[in-house]
Amino acid sequence: MADATDDRLRLLIERIERLEEEKKGIADDIRDVYAEAKAVGYDPKIMRQIVRLRKMDANDRSEQEMILDTYKNALGMA
């Protein structure tokens, strides 16, 4: 039984390692896309913000924008 458990653990660890390597490859690809965007004149920082906003639920995004506007008004930035 211990051998089967050891084999299972080894397989799980190896699977995680492969996935981590794939994740690194995808992160490199994303970095390349942002570099390409920057080369043609887009602002990667703003693009990252847009990607983050698009991931958010519409209600959460609206609430965050409302709070941001409230803070800006309180600081005289509006």
PDB file of N, CA, C and O in Angstrom:
ATOM      1  N   MET A   1       0.827  -1.205   0.000  1.00  0.00           N
ATOM      2  CA  MET A   1       0.000   0.000   0.000  1.00  0.00           C
ATOM      3  C   MET A   1       0.858   1.251   0.000  1.00  0.00           C
ATOM      4  O   MET A   1       0.529   2.219  -0.666  1.00  0.00           O
ATOM      5  N   ALA A   2       1.966   1.240   0.721  1.00  0.00           N
ATOM      6  CA  ALA A   2       2.834   2.418   0.777  1.00  0.00           C
ATOM      7  C   ALA A   2       3.418   2.729  -0.584  1.00  0.00           C
ATOM      8  O   ALA A   2       3.565   3.900  -0.949  1.00  0.00           O
ATOM      9  N   ASP A   3       3.751   1.696  -1.365  1.00  0.00           N
ATOM     10  CA  ASP A   3       4.297   1.916  -2.702  1.00  0.00           C
ATOM     11  C   ASP A   3       3.288   2.618  -3.596  1.00  0.00           C
ATOM     12  O   ASP A   3       3.632   3.522  -4.350  1.00  0.00           O
ATOM     13  N   ALA A   4       2.030   2.204  -3.509  1.00  0.00           N
ATOM     14  CA  ALA A   4       0.979   2.822  -4.316  1.00  0.00           C
ATOM     15  C   ALA A   4       0.793   4.283  -3.914  1.00  0.00           C
ATOM     16  O   ALA A   4       0.631   5.155  -4.769  1.00  0.00           O
ATOM     17  N   THR A   5       0.846   4.557  -2.640  1.00  0.00           N
ATOM     18  CA  THR A   5       0.720   5.926  -2.138  1.00  0.00           C
ATOM     19  C   THR A   5       1.906   6.767  -2.587  1.00  0.00           C
ATOM     20  O   THR A   5       1.737   7.916  -3.025  1.00  0.00           O
ATOM     21  N   ASP A   6       3.117   6.186  -2.506  1.00  0.00           N
ATOM     22  CA  ASP A   6       4.319   6.898  -2.940  1.00  0.00           C
ATOM     23  C   ASP A   6       4.265   7.211  -4.436  1.00  0.00           C
ATOM     24  O   ASP A   6       4.615   8.313  -4.861  1.00  0.00           O
ATOM     25  N   ASP A   7       3.805   6.241  -5.226  1.00  0.00           N
ATOM     26  CA  ASP A   7       3.684   6.443  -6.669  1.00  0.00           C
ATOM     27  C   ASP A   7       2.658   7.528  -6.982  1.00  0.00           C
ATOM     28  O   ASP A   7       2.872   8.369  -7.846  1.00  0.00           O
ATOM     29  N   ARG A   8       1.555   7.501  -6.274  1.00  0.00           N
ATOM     30  CA  ARG A   8       0.495   8.499  -6.473  1.00  0.00           C
ATOM     31  C   ARG A   8       1.031   9.894  -6.156  1.00  0.00           C
ATOM     32  O   ARG A   8       0.807  10.842  -6.910  1.00  0.00           O
ATOM     33  N   LEU A   9       1.746  10.008  -5.048  1.00  0.00           N
ATOM     34  CA  LEU A   9       2.321  11.294  -4.662  1.00  0.00           C
ATOM     35  C   LEU A   9       3.317  11.780  -5.711  1.00  0.00           C
ATOM     36  O   LEU A   9       3.294  12.939  -6.122  1.00  0.00           O
ATOM     37  N   ARG A  10       4.177  10.892  -6.170  1.00  0.00           N
ATOM     38  CA  ARG A  10       5.179  11.244  -7.190  1.00  0.00           C
ATOM     39  C   ARG A  10       4.488  11.729  -8.464  1.00  0.00           C
ATOM     40  O   ARG A  10       4.871  12.743  -9.046  1.00  0.00           O
ATOM     41  N   LEU A  11       3.423  11.035  -8.885  1.00  0.00           N
ATOM     42  CA  LEU A  11       2.691  11.420 -10.088  1.00  0.00           C
ATOM     43  C   LEU A  11       2.038  12.796  -9.925  1.00  0.00           C
ATOM     44  O   LEU A  11       2.041  13.605 -10.854  1.00  0.00           O
ATOM     45  N   LEU A  12       1.488  13.037  -8.757  1.00  0.00           N
ATOM     46  CA  LEU A  12       0.869  14.337  -8.508  1.00  0.00           C
ATOM     47  C   LEU A  12       1.909  15.461  -8.536  1.00  0.00           C
ATOM     48  O   LEU A  12       1.677  16.520  -9.127  1.00  0.00           O
ATOM     49  N   ILE A  13       3.051  15.225  -7.911  1.00  0.00           N
ATOM     50  CA  ILE A  13       4.123  16.226  -7.905  1.00  0.00           C
ATOM     51  C   ILE A  13       4.609  16.496  -9.322  1.00  0.00           C
ATOM     52  O   ILE A  13       4.785  17.648  -9.734  1.00  0.00           O
ATOM     53  N   GLU A  14       4.803  15.441 -10.109  1.00  0.00           N
ATOM     54  CA  GLU A  14       5.261  15.610 -11.490  1.00  0.00           C
ATOM     55  C   GLU A  14       4.234  16.368 -12.322  1.00  0.00           C
ATOM     56  O   GLU A  14       4.583  17.204 -13.154  1.00  0.00           O
ATOM     57  N   ARG A  15       2.963  16.100 -12.069  1.00  0.00           N
ATOM     58  CA  ARG A  15       1.901  16.819 -12.779  1.00  0.00           C
ATOM     59  C   ARG A  15       1.920  18.299 -12.440  1.00  0.00           C
ATOM     60  O   ARG A  15       1.789  19.152 -13.323  1.00  0.00           O
ATOM     61  N   ILE A  16       2.092  18.603 -11.166  1.00  0.00           N
ATOM     62  CA  ILE A  16       2.183  20.009 -10.736  1.00  0.00           C
ATOM     63  C   ILE A  16       3.380  20.679 -11.390  1.00  0.00           C
ATOM     64  O   ILE A  16       3.290  21.816 -11.873  1.00  0.00           O
ATOM     65  N   GLU A  17       4.504  19.979 -11.435  1.00  0.00           N
ATOM     66  CA  GLU A  17       5.709  20.545 -12.055  1.00  0.00           C
ATOM     67  C   GLU A  17       5.483  20.849 -13.537  1.00  0.00           C
ATOM     68  O   GLU A  17       5.901  21.899 -14.031  1.00  0.00           O
ATOM     69  N   ARG A  18       4.806  19.951 -14.240  1.00  0.00           N
ATOM     70  CA  ARG A  18       4.512  20.199 -15.660  1.00  0.00           C
ATOM     71  C   ARG A  18       3.596  21.400 -15.824  1.00  0.00           C
ATOM     72  O   ARG A  18       3.805  22.245 -16.698  1.00  0.00           O
ATOM     73  N   LEU A  19       2.592  21.489 -14.975  1.00  0.00           N
ATOM     74  CA  LEU A  19       1.662  22.624 -15.039  1.00  0.00           C
ATOM     75  C   LEU A  19       2.373  23.939 -14.720  1.00  0.00           C
ATOM     76  O   LEU A  19       2.103  24.970 -15.354  1.00  0.00           O
ATOM     77  N   GLU A  20       3.280  23.915 -13.745  1.00  0.00           N
ATOM     78  CA  GLU A  20       4.055  25.120 -13.422  1.00  0.00           C
ATOM     79  C   GLU A  20       4.895  25.559 -14.617  1.00  0.00           C
ATOM     80  O   GLU A  20       5.015  26.751 -14.900  1.00  0.00           O
ATOM     81  N   GLU A  21       5.463  24.600 -15.328  1.00  0.00           N
ATOM     82  CA  GLU A  21       6.264  24.916 -16.514  1.00  0.00           C
ATOM     83  C   GLU A  21       5.382  25.511 -17.612  1.00  0.00           C
ATOM     84  O   GLU A  21       5.765  26.482 -18.271  1.00  0.00           O
ATOM     85  N   GLU A  22       4.187  24.953 -17.792  1.00  0.00           N
ATOM     86  CA  GLU A  22       3.244  25.503 -18.771  1.00  0.00           C
ATOM     87  C   GLU A  22       2.836  26.918 -18.380  1.00  0.00           C
ATOM     88  O   GLU A  22       2.728  27.796 -19.236  1.00  0.00           O
ATOM     89  N   LYS A  23       2.613  27.121 -17.082  1.00  0.00           N
ATOM     90  CA  LYS A  23       2.218  28.442 -16.585  1.00  0.00           C
ATOM     91  C   LYS A  23       3.308  29.458 -16.881  1.00  0.00           C
ATOM     92  O   LYS A  23       3.027  30.585 -17.296  1.00  0.00           O
ATOM     93  N   LYS A  24       4.569  29.064 -16.697  1.00  0.00           N
ATOM     94  CA  LYS A  24       5.687  29.953 -16.986  1.00  0.00           C
ATOM     95  C   LYS A  24       5.715  30.296 -18.474  1.00  0.00           C
ATOM     96  O   LYS A  24       5.925  31.449 -18.849  1.00  0.00           O
ATOM     97  N   GLY A  25       5.464  29.299 -19.322  1.00  0.00           N
ATOM     98  CA  GLY A  25       5.431  29.541 -20.765  1.00  0.00           C
ATOM     99  C   GLY A  25       4.328  30.504 -21.153  1.00  0.00           C
ATOM    100  O   GLY A  25       4.528  31.404 -21.976  1.00  0.00           O
ATOM    101  N   ILE A  26       3.166  30.342 -20.550  1.00  0.00           N
ATOM    102  CA  ILE A  26       2.046  31.241 -20.833  1.00  0.00           C
ATOM    103  C   ILE A  26       2.363  32.648 -20.343  1.00  0.00           C
ATOM    104  O   ILE A  26       2.085  33.634 -21.034  1.00  0.00           O
ATOM    105  N   ALA A  27       2.960  32.768 -19.165  1.00  0.00           N
ATOM    106  CA  ALA A  27       3.339  34.090 -18.640  1.00  0.00           C
ATOM    107  C   ALA A  27       4.333  34.769 -19.579  1.00  0.00           C
ATOM    108  O   ALA A  27       4.237  35.980 -19.824  1.00  0.00           O
ATOM    109  N   ASP A  28       5.275  33.994 -20.126  1.00  0.00           N
ATOM    110  CA  ASP A  28       6.230  34.545 -21.097  1.00  0.00           C
ATOM    111  C   ASP A  28       5.501  35.028 -22.349  1.00  0.00           C
ATOM    112  O   ASP A  28       5.816  36.091 -22.888  1.00  0.00           O
ATOM    113  N   ASP A  29       4.523  34.257 -22.810  1.00  0.00           N
ATOM    114  CA  ASP A  29       3.753  34.643 -23.993  1.00  0.00           C
ATOM    115  C   ASP A  29       2.979  35.936 -23.742  1.00  0.00           C
ATOM    116  O   ASP A  29       2.931  36.818 -24.603  1.00  0.00           O
ATOM    117  N   ILE A  30       2.380  36.051 -22.570  1.00  0.00           N
ATOM    118  CA  ILE A  30       1.633  37.263 -22.229  1.00  0.00           C
ATOM    119  C   ILE A  30       2.566  38.456 -22.181  1.00  0.00           C
ATOM    120  O   ILE A  30       2.246  39.538 -22.706  1.00  0.00           O
ATOM    121  N   ARG A  31       3.736  38.284 -21.590  1.00  0.00           N
ATOM    122  CA  ARG A  31       4.730  39.351 -21.534  1.00  0.00           C
ATOM    123  C   ARG A  31       5.128  39.794 -22.948  1.00  0.00           C
ATOM    124  O   ARG A  31       5.258  40.978 -23.231  1.00  0.00           O
ATOM    125  N   ASP A  32       5.264  38.829 -23.854  1.00  0.00           N
ATOM    126  CA  ASP A  32       5.606  39.137 -25.241  1.00  0.00           C
ATOM    127  C   ASP A  32       4.502  39.951 -25.920  1.00  0.00           C
ATOM    128  O   ASP A  32       4.785  40.866 -26.694  1.00  0.00           O
ATOM    129  N   VAL A  33       3.252  39.620 -25.639  1.00  0.00           N
ATOM    130  CA  VAL A  33       2.128  40.359 -26.229  1.00  0.00           C
ATOM    131  C   VAL A  33       2.131  41.800 -25.736  1.00  0.00           C
ATOM    132  O   VAL A  33       1.939  42.742 -26.520  1.00  0.00           O
ATOM    133  N   TYR A  34       2.366  42.002 -24.434  1.00  0.00           N
ATOM    134  CA  TYR A  34       2.441  43.364 -23.908  1.00  0.00           C
ATOM    135  C   TYR A  34       3.611  44.128 -24.524  1.00  0.00           C
ATOM    136  O   TYR A  34       3.491  45.320 -24.838  1.00  0.00           O
ATOM    137  N   ALA A  35       4.736  43.460 -24.739  1.00  0.00           N
ATOM    138  CA  ALA A  35       5.887  44.108 -25.373  1.00  0.00           C
ATOM    139  C   ALA A  35       5.562  44.486 -26.816  1.00  0.00           C
ATOM    140  O   ALA A  35       5.931  45.578 -27.278  1.00  0.00           O
ATOM    141  N   GLU A  36       4.853  43.614 -27.497  1.00  0.00           N
ATOM    142  CA  GLU A  36       4.437  43.904 -28.872  1.00  0.00           C
ATOM    143  C   GLU A  36       3.494  45.108 -28.899  1.00  0.00           C
ATOM    144  O   GLU A  36       3.618  45.990 -29.747  1.00  0.00           O
ATOM    145  N   ALA A  37       2.552  45.134 -27.962  1.00  0.00           N
ATOM    146  CA  ALA A  37       1.605  46.256 -27.883  1.00  0.00           C
ATOM    147  C   ALA A  37       2.348  47.563 -27.627  1.00  0.00           C
ATOM    148  O   ALA A  37       2.051  48.591 -28.241  1.00  0.00           O
ATOM    149  N   LYS A  38       3.325  47.518 -26.736  1.00  0.00           N
ATOM    150  CA  LYS A  38       4.109  48.712 -26.429  1.00  0.00           C
ATOM    151  C   LYS A  38       4.888  49.175 -27.655  1.00  0.00           C
ATOM    152  O   LYS A  38       4.980  50.381 -27.921  1.00  0.00           O
ATOM    153  N   ALA A  39       5.404  48.237 -28.431  1.00  0.00           N
ATOM    154  CA  ALA A  39       6.181  48.568 -29.629  1.00  0.00           C
ATOM    155  C   ALA A  39       5.352  49.294 -30.678  1.00  0.00           C
ATOM    156  O   ALA A  39       5.897  50.080 -31.454  1.00  0.00           O
ATOM    157  N   VAL A  40       4.037  49.041 -30.689  1.00  0.00           N
ATOM    158  CA  VAL A  40       3.185  49.724 -31.666  1.00  0.00           C
ATOM    159  C   VAL A  40       2.452  50.921 -31.068  1.00  0.00           C
ATOM    160  O   VAL A  40       1.558  51.485 -31.700  1.00  0.00           O
ATOM    161  N   GLY A  41       2.833  51.302 -29.830  1.00  0.00           N
ATOM    162  CA  GLY A  41       2.317  52.544 -29.259  1.00  0.00           C
ATOM    163  C   GLY A  41       1.258  52.434 -28.186  1.00  0.00           C
ATOM    164  O   GLY A  41       0.781  53.457 -27.690  1.00  0.00           O
ATOM    165  N   TYR A  42       0.868  51.233 -27.806  1.00  0.00           N
ATOM    166  CA  TYR A  42      -0.116  51.090 -26.731  1.00  0.00           C
ATOM    167  C   TYR A  42       0.587  51.124 -25.384  1.00  0.00           C
ATOM    168  O   TYR A  42       1.760  50.798 -25.271  1.00  0.00           O
ATOM    169  N   ASP A  43      -0.152  51.502 -24.349  1.00  0.00           N
ATOM    170  CA  ASP A  43       0.387  51.578 -22.999  1.00  0.00           C
ATOM    171  C   ASP A  43       0.057  50.276 -22.255  1.00  0.00           C
ATOM    172  O   ASP A  43      -1.098  50.042 -21.892  1.00  0.00           O
ATOM    173  N   PRO A  44       1.060  49.427 -22.018  1.00  0.00           N
ATOM    174  CA  PRO A  44       0.812  48.136 -21.365  1.00  0.00           C
ATOM    175  C   PRO A  44       0.193  48.278 -19.972  1.00  0.00           C
ATOM    176  O   PRO A  44      -0.619  47.442 -19.569  1.00  0.00           O
ATOM    177  N   LYS A  45       0.558  49.304 -19.248  1.00  0.00           N
ATOM    178  CA  LYS A  45       0.003  49.499 -17.902  1.00  0.00           C
ATOM    179  C   LYS A  45      -1.518  49.678 -17.981  1.00  0.00           C
ATOM    180  O   LYS A  45      -2.269  49.070 -17.209  1.00  0.00           O
ATOM    181  N   ILE A  46      -1.959  50.491 -18.929  1.00  0.00           N
ATOM    182  CA  ILE A  46      -3.399  50.714 -19.101  1.00  0.00           C
ATOM    183  C   ILE A  46      -4.061  49.444 -19.611  1.00  0.00           C
ATOM    184  O   ILE A  46      -5.171  49.095 -19.181  1.00  0.00           O
ATOM    185  N   MET A  47      -3.398  48.731 -20.505  1.00  0.00           N
ATOM    186  CA  MET A  47      -3.954  47.473 -21.008  1.00  0.00           C
ATOM    187  C   MET A  47      -4.153  46.472 -19.875  1.00  0.00           C
ATOM    188  O   MET A  47      -5.169  45.774 -19.833  1.00  0.00           O
ATOM    189  N   ARG A  48      -3.199  46.410 -18.939  1.00  0.00           N
ATOM    190  CA  ARG A  48      -3.340  45.505 -17.789  1.00  0.00           C
ATOM    191  C   ARG A  48      -4.542  45.897 -16.937  1.00  0.00           C
ATOM    192  O   ARG A  48      -5.276  45.038 -16.433  1.00  0.00           O
ATOM    193  N   GLN A  49      -4.761  47.205 -16.777  1.00  0.00           N
ATOM    194  CA  GLN A  49      -5.921  47.660 -16.018  1.00  0.00           C
ATOM    195  C   GLN A  49      -7.221  47.257 -16.709  1.00  0.00           C
ATOM    196  O   GLN A  49      -8.168  46.815 -16.052  1.00  0.00           O
ATOM    197  N   ILE A  50      -7.250  47.397 -18.031  1.00  0.00           N
ATOM    198  CA  ILE A  50      -8.446  47.014 -18.789  1.00  0.00           C
ATOM    199  C   ILE A  50      -8.710  45.518 -18.650  1.00  0.00           C
ATOM    200  O   ILE A  50      -9.848  45.093 -18.424  1.00  0.00           O
ATOM    201  N   VAL A  51      -7.673  44.714 -18.759  1.00  0.00           N
ATOM    202  CA  VAL A  51      -7.829  43.260 -18.613  1.00  0.00           C
ATOM    203  C   VAL A  51      -8.381  42.940 -17.228  1.00  0.00           C
ATOM    204  O   VAL A  51      -9.301  42.119 -17.075  1.00  0.00           O
ATOM    205  N   ARG A  52      -7.827  43.601 -16.195  1.00  0.00           N
ATOM    206  CA  ARG A  52      -8.298  43.368 -14.829  1.00  0.00           C
ATOM    207  C   ARG A  52      -9.773  43.774 -14.684  1.00  0.00           C
ATOM    208  O   ARG A  52     -10.573  43.055 -14.080  1.00  0.00           O
ATOM    209  N   LEU A  53     -10.145  44.920 -15.272  1.00  0.00           N
ATOM    210  CA  LEU A  53     -11.534  45.381 -15.190  1.00  0.00           C
ATOM    211  C   LEU A  53     -12.489  44.444 -15.924  1.00  0.00           C
ATOM    212  O   LEU A  53     -13.596  44.189 -15.451  1.00  0.00           O
ATOM    213  N   ARG A  54     -12.059  43.934 -17.056  1.00  0.00           N
ATOM    214  CA  ARG A  54     -12.915  43.031 -17.833  1.00  0.00           C
ATOM    215  C   ARG A  54     -13.160  41.714 -17.115  1.00  0.00           C
ATOM    216  O   ARG A  54     -14.178  41.055 -17.348  1.00  0.00           O
ATOM    217  N   LYS A  55     -12.243  41.317 -16.235  1.00  0.00           N
ATOM    218  CA  LYS A  55     -12.420  40.082 -15.456  1.00  0.00           C
ATOM    219  C   LYS A  55     -13.458  40.260 -14.353  1.00  0.00           C
ATOM    220  O   LYS A  55     -14.040  39.284 -13.882  1.00  0.00           O
ATOM    221  N   MET A  56     -13.660  41.498 -13.937  1.00  0.00           N
ATOM    222  CA  MET A  56     -14.538  41.771 -12.803  1.00  0.00           C
ATOM    223  C   MET A  56     -16.011  41.665 -13.198  1.00  0.00           C
ATOM    224  O   MET A  56     -16.387  41.947 -14.335  1.00  0.00           O
ATOM    225  N   ASP A  57     -16.814  41.312 -12.226  1.00  0.00           N
ATOM    226  CA  ASP A  57     -18.264  41.347 -12.369  1.00  0.00           C
ATOM    227  C   ASP A  57     -18.682  42.804 -12.576  1.00  0.00           C
ATOM    228  O   ASP A  57     -18.103  43.719 -11.990  1.00  0.00           O
ATOM    229  N   ALA A  58     -19.683  43.035 -13.412  1.00  0.00           N
ATOM    230  CA  ALA A  58     -20.123  44.399 -13.725  1.00  0.00           C
ATOM    231  C   ALA A  58     -20.518  45.167 -12.466  1.00  0.00           C
ATOM    232  O   ALA A  58     -20.205  46.355 -12.330  1.00  0.00           O
ATOM    233  N   ASN A  59     -21.183  44.512 -11.525  1.00  0.00           N
ATOM    234  CA  ASN A  59     -21.596  45.190 -10.294  1.00  0.00           C
ATOM    235  C   ASN A  59     -20.385  45.568  -9.441  1.00  0.00           C
ATOM    236  O   ASN A  59     -20.337  46.668  -8.880  1.00  0.00           O
ATOM    237  N   ASP A  60     -19.410  44.662  -9.350  1.00  0.00           N
ATOM    238  CA  ASP A  60     -18.196  44.953  -8.589  1.00  0.00           C
ATOM    239  C   ASP A  60     -17.427  46.106  -9.214  1.00  0.00           C
ATOM    240  O   ASP A  60     -16.910  46.981  -8.526  1.00  0.00           O
ATOM    241  N   ARG A  61     -17.352  46.095 -10.550  1.00  0.00           N
ATOM    242  CA  ARG A  61     -16.652  47.162 -11.259  1.00  0.00           C
ATOM    243  C   ARG A  61     -17.339  48.502 -11.029  1.00  0.00           C
ATOM    244  O   ARG A  61     -16.695  49.508 -10.733  1.00  0.00           O
ATOM    245  N   SER A  62     -18.661  48.516 -11.100  1.00  0.00           N
ATOM    246  CA  SER A  62     -19.428  49.741 -10.879  1.00  0.00           C
ATOM    247  C   SER A  62     -19.234  50.256  -9.450  1.00  0.00           C
ATOM    248  O   SER A  62     -19.041  51.455  -9.226  1.00  0.00           O
ATOM    249  N   GLU A  63     -19.262  49.338  -8.485  1.00  0.00           N
ATOM    250  CA  GLU A  63     -19.065  49.721  -7.086  1.00  0.00           C
ATOM    251  C   GLU A  63     -17.669  50.300  -6.874  1.00  0.00           C
ATOM    252  O   GLU A  63     -17.505  51.325  -6.203  1.00  0.00           O
ATOM    253  N   GLN A  64     -16.665  49.677  -7.473  1.00  0.00           N
ATOM    254  CA  GLN A  64     -15.291  50.167  -7.335  1.00  0.00           C
ATOM    255  C   GLN A  64     -15.152  51.556  -7.951  1.00  0.00           C
ATOM    256  O   GLN A  64     -14.513  52.442  -7.364  1.00  0.00           O
ATOM    257  N   GLU A  65     -15.761  51.782  -9.112  1.00  0.00           N
ATOM    258  CA  GLU A  65     -15.690  53.092  -9.759  1.00  0.00           C
ATOM    259  C   GLU A  65     -16.394  54.151  -8.920  1.00  0.00           C
ATOM    260  O   GLU A  65     -15.923  55.282  -8.814  1.00  0.00           O
ATOM    261  N   MET A  66     -17.510  53.783  -8.298  1.00  0.00           N
ATOM    262  CA  MET A  66     -18.250  54.711  -7.453  1.00  0.00           C
ATOM    263  C   MET A  66     -17.418  55.097  -6.222  1.00  0.00           C
ATOM    264  O   MET A  66     -17.334  56.277  -5.858  1.00  0.00           O
ATOM    265  N   ILE A  67     -16.776  54.128  -5.607  1.00  0.00           N
ATOM    266  CA  ILE A  67     -15.928  54.407  -4.440  1.00  0.00           C
ATOM    267  C   ILE A  67     -14.746  55.273  -4.846  1.00  0.00           C
ATOM    268  O   ILE A  67     -14.401  56.235  -4.147  1.00  0.00           O
ATOM    269  N   LEU A  68     -14.145  54.974  -5.985  1.00  0.00           N
ATOM    270  CA  LEU A  68     -13.032  55.777  -6.480  1.00  0.00           C
ATOM    271  C   LEU A  68     -13.473  57.217  -6.712  1.00  0.00           C
ATOM    272  O   LEU A  68     -12.772  58.155  -6.316  1.00  0.00           O
ATOM    273  N   ASP A  69     -14.639  57.408  -7.319  1.00  0.00           N
ATOM    274  CA  ASP A  69     -15.161  58.763  -7.539  1.00  0.00           C
ATOM    275  C   ASP A  69     -15.404  59.481  -6.219  1.00  0.00           C
ATOM    276  O   ASP A  69     -15.116  60.673  -6.084  1.00  0.00           O
ATOM    277  N   THR A  70     -15.923  58.758  -5.230  1.00  0.00           N
ATOM    278  CA  THR A  70     -16.163  59.341  -3.906  1.00  0.00           C
ATOM    279  C   THR A  70     -14.854  59.823  -3.292  1.00  0.00           C
ATOM    280  O   THR A  70     -14.772  60.942  -2.767  1.00  0.00           O
ATOM    281  N   TYR A  71     -13.827  59.004  -3.358  1.00  0.00           N
ATOM    282  CA  TYR A  71     -12.519  59.376  -2.811  1.00  0.00           C
ATOM    283  C   TYR A  71     -11.924  60.559  -3.565  1.00  0.00           C
ATOM    284  O   TYR A  71     -11.367  61.477  -2.964  1.00  0.00           O
ATOM    285  N   LYS A  72     -12.048  60.541  -4.881  1.00  0.00           N
ATOM    286  CA  LYS A  72     -11.518  61.659  -5.679  1.00  0.00           C
ATOM    287  C   LYS A  72     -12.235  62.955  -5.340  1.00  0.00           C
ATOM    288  O   LYS A  72     -11.581  64.003  -5.224  1.00  0.00           O
ATOM    289  N   ASN A  73     -13.545  62.886  -5.168  1.00  0.00           N
ATOM    290  CA  ASN A  73     -14.309  64.084  -4.789  1.00  0.00           C
ATOM    291  C   ASN A  73     -13.865  64.586  -3.414  1.00  0.00           C
ATOM    292  O   ASN A  73     -13.722  65.791  -3.204  1.00  0.00           O
ATOM    293  N   ALA A  74     -13.659  63.670  -2.488  1.00  0.00           N
ATOM    294  CA  ALA A  74     -13.244  64.052  -1.140  1.00  0.00           C
ATOM    295  C   ALA A  74     -11.876  64.738  -1.152  1.00  0.00           C
ATOM    296  O   ALA A  74     -11.602  65.589  -0.310  1.00  0.00           O
ATOM    297  N   LEU A  75     -11.040  64.382  -2.122  1.00  0.00           N
ATOM    298  CA  LEU A  75      -9.694  64.970  -2.216  1.00  0.00           C
ATOM    299  C   LEU A  75      -9.631  66.136  -3.193  1.00  0.00           C
ATOM    300  O   LEU A  75      -8.554  66.677  -3.451  1.00  0.00           O
ATOM    301  N   GLY A  76     -10.800  66.537  -3.721  1.00  0.00           N
ATOM    302  CA  GLY A  76     -10.844  67.661  -4.651  1.00  0.00           C
ATOM    303  C   GLY A  76     -10.222  67.361  -6.001  1.00  0.00           C
ATOM    304  O   GLY A  76      -9.695  68.259  -6.662  1.00  0.00           O
ATOM    305  N   MET A  77     -10.276  66.102  -6.429  1.00  0.00           N
ATOM    306  CA  MET A  77      -9.636  65.713  -7.676  1.00  0.00           C
ATOM    307  C   MET A  77     -10.645  65.567  -8.821  1.00  0.00           C
ATOM    308  O   MET A  77     -10.235  65.282  -9.943  1.00  0.00           O
ATOM    309  N   ALA A  78     -11.902  65.780  -8.557  1.00  0.00           N
ATOM    310  CA  ALA A  78     -12.914  65.549  -9.595  1.00  0.00           C
ATOM    311  C   ALA A  78     -13.127  66.788 -10.454  1.00  0.00           C
ATOM    312  O   ALA A  78     -12.857  67.877 -10.137  1.00  0.00           O
TER     313      ALA A  78
END
